[in-house]
Amino acid sequence: MAHDQHQELIQILHECAAACNHCFDACLQEEDVKMMVQCIRLDRECADICAFLEQAISRNSPFVPELARVCAAICDACGDECAKHADHHDHCKQCAEACRKCAEACRNVA
């Protein structure tokens, strides 16, 4: 798969990873960090797979469709978890939205 073909997905992956990293850091600053443990964990998983898929696309990996399926599943899980906290934490709301957008973009490639 050509890098140019997936420029929009690369941008969406990059934005999702950034939102997850921001959410991860902000969750660590919350008063009740224990309540945010699953959110923190999924933020890390999601940021990592988004960055990895971005790299895989850039190097024209033959595994992009498989990685995109995994990325969509992780983005869905992270988005669902962040949505649980979206009413109280703006960083979780923004992350949930980025994850949902990214999951959809990944499904279109998978």
Coordinates of C-alpha atoms in Angstrom, one line a residue:
M1 CA 0.0 0.0 0.0
A2 CA 1.4 3.3 -1.0
H3 CA 2.1 6.0 1.5
D4 CA 0.4 8.6 -0.6
Q5 CA -2.7 6.5 -0.8
H6 CA -3.2 6.7 2.9
Q7 CA -2.2 10.3 3.7
E8 CA -5.6 11.0 5.4
L9 CA -5.3 7.8 7.5
I10 CA -1.8 8.7 8.5
Q11 CA -3.0 12.1 9.7
I12 CA -5.9 10.6 11.6
L13 CA -3.6 8.0 13.3
H14 CA -1.3 10.8 14.3
E15 CA -4.1 12.9 15.8
C16 CA -5.5 9.9 17.7
A17 CA -2.1 9.0 19.1
A18 CA -1.6 12.6 20.2
A19 CA -5.1 12.7 21.8
C20 CA -4.4 9.4 23.7
N21 CA -1.0 10.7 24.9
H22 CA -2.7 13.9 26.1
C23 CA -5.5 12.0 27.8
F24 CA -2.9 9.6 29.4
D25 CA -0.9 12.5 30.9
A26 CA -4.1 14.4 32.0
C27 CA -5.5 11.2 33.7
L28 CA -2.3 10.9 35.7
Q29 CA -3.0 14.4 37.1
E30 CA -6.6 13.6 38.2
E31 CA -7.3 13.5 41.9
D32 CA -8.6 9.9 41.8
V33 CA -6.0 8.2 39.6
K34 CA -7.2 4.8 40.6
M35 CA -10.5 5.4 38.9
M36 CA -8.7 6.3 35.7
V37 CA -6.4 3.2 35.6
Q38 CA -8.3 1.4 32.7
C39 CA -8.4 4.7 30.8
I40 CA -4.7 5.3 31.3
R41 CA -3.9 1.7 30.2
L42 CA -6.0 1.9 27.0
D43 CA -4.6 5.4 26.2
R44 CA -1.1 3.8 26.1
E45 CA -2.2 0.8 24.1
C46 CA -4.0 3.0 21.6
A47 CA -1.3 5.6 21.2
D48 CA 1.3 2.8 20.6
I49 CA -0.8 0.9 18.0
C50 CA -1.6 4.1 16.1
A51 CA 2.0 5.1 16.0
F52 CA 3.0 1.6 14.9
L53 CA 0.4 1.5 12.1
E54 CA 1.5 5.0 11.0
Q55 CA 5.0 3.6 10.6
A56 CA 3.9 0.4 9.0
I57 CA 2.0 2.4 6.3
S58 CA 5.0 4.6 5.7
R59 CA 7.2 1.6 5.1
N60 CA 4.6 -0.1 2.9
S61 CA 4.2 -3.1 5.2
P62 CA 2.2 -6.0 3.7
F63 CA 0.5 -6.3 7.1
V64 CA -1.3 -3.0 7.0
P65 CA -4.8 -4.5 6.7
E66 CA -4.3 -6.9 9.7
L67 CA -2.7 -4.1 11.8
A68 CA -5.6 -1.8 10.9
R69 CA -8.1 -4.4 12.2
V70 CA -6.2 -4.6 15.5
C71 CA -5.9 -0.8 15.6
A72 CA -9.7 -0.4 15.1
A73 CA -10.4 -2.8 17.9
I74 CA -8.1 -1.0 20.3
C75 CA -9.4 2.4 19.3
D76 CA -12.9 1.2 19.9
A77 CA -12.0 -0.1 23.4
C78 CA -10.1 3.1 24.2
G79 CA -12.9 5.3 22.9
D80 CA -15.5 3.4 24.9
E81 CA -13.5 3.7 28.1
C82 CA -12.8 7.4 27.6
A83 CA -16.5 8.0 26.9
K84 CA -17.3 6.8 30.4
H85 CA -15.4 9.8 31.8
A86 CA -16.3 12.3 29.1
D87 CA -18.9 14.1 31.2
H88 CA -16.2 15.0 33.8
H89 CA -13.0 15.3 31.8
D90 CA -12.7 17.2 28.5
H91 CA -9.5 15.3 27.7
C92 CA -11.4 12.0 27.8
K93 CA -14.2 13.5 25.6
Q94 CA -11.6 14.6 23.0
C95 CA -9.8 11.3 23.1
A96 CA -13.1 9.3 22.7
E97 CA -13.9 11.4 19.6
A98 CA -10.4 10.9 18.1
C99 CA -10.5 7.1 18.8
R100 CA -13.9 6.7 17.2
K101 CA -12.8 8.6 14.1
C102 CA -9.6 6.6 13.9
A103 CA -11.4 3.2 14.4
E104 CA -13.7 4.0 11.4
A105 CA -10.7 5.1 9.2
C106 CA -8.9 1.8 10.2
R107 CA -11.9 -0.3 9.3
N108 CA -12.0 1.3 5.9
V109 CA -8.5 0.0 5.2
A110 CA -8.8 -3.4 7.0

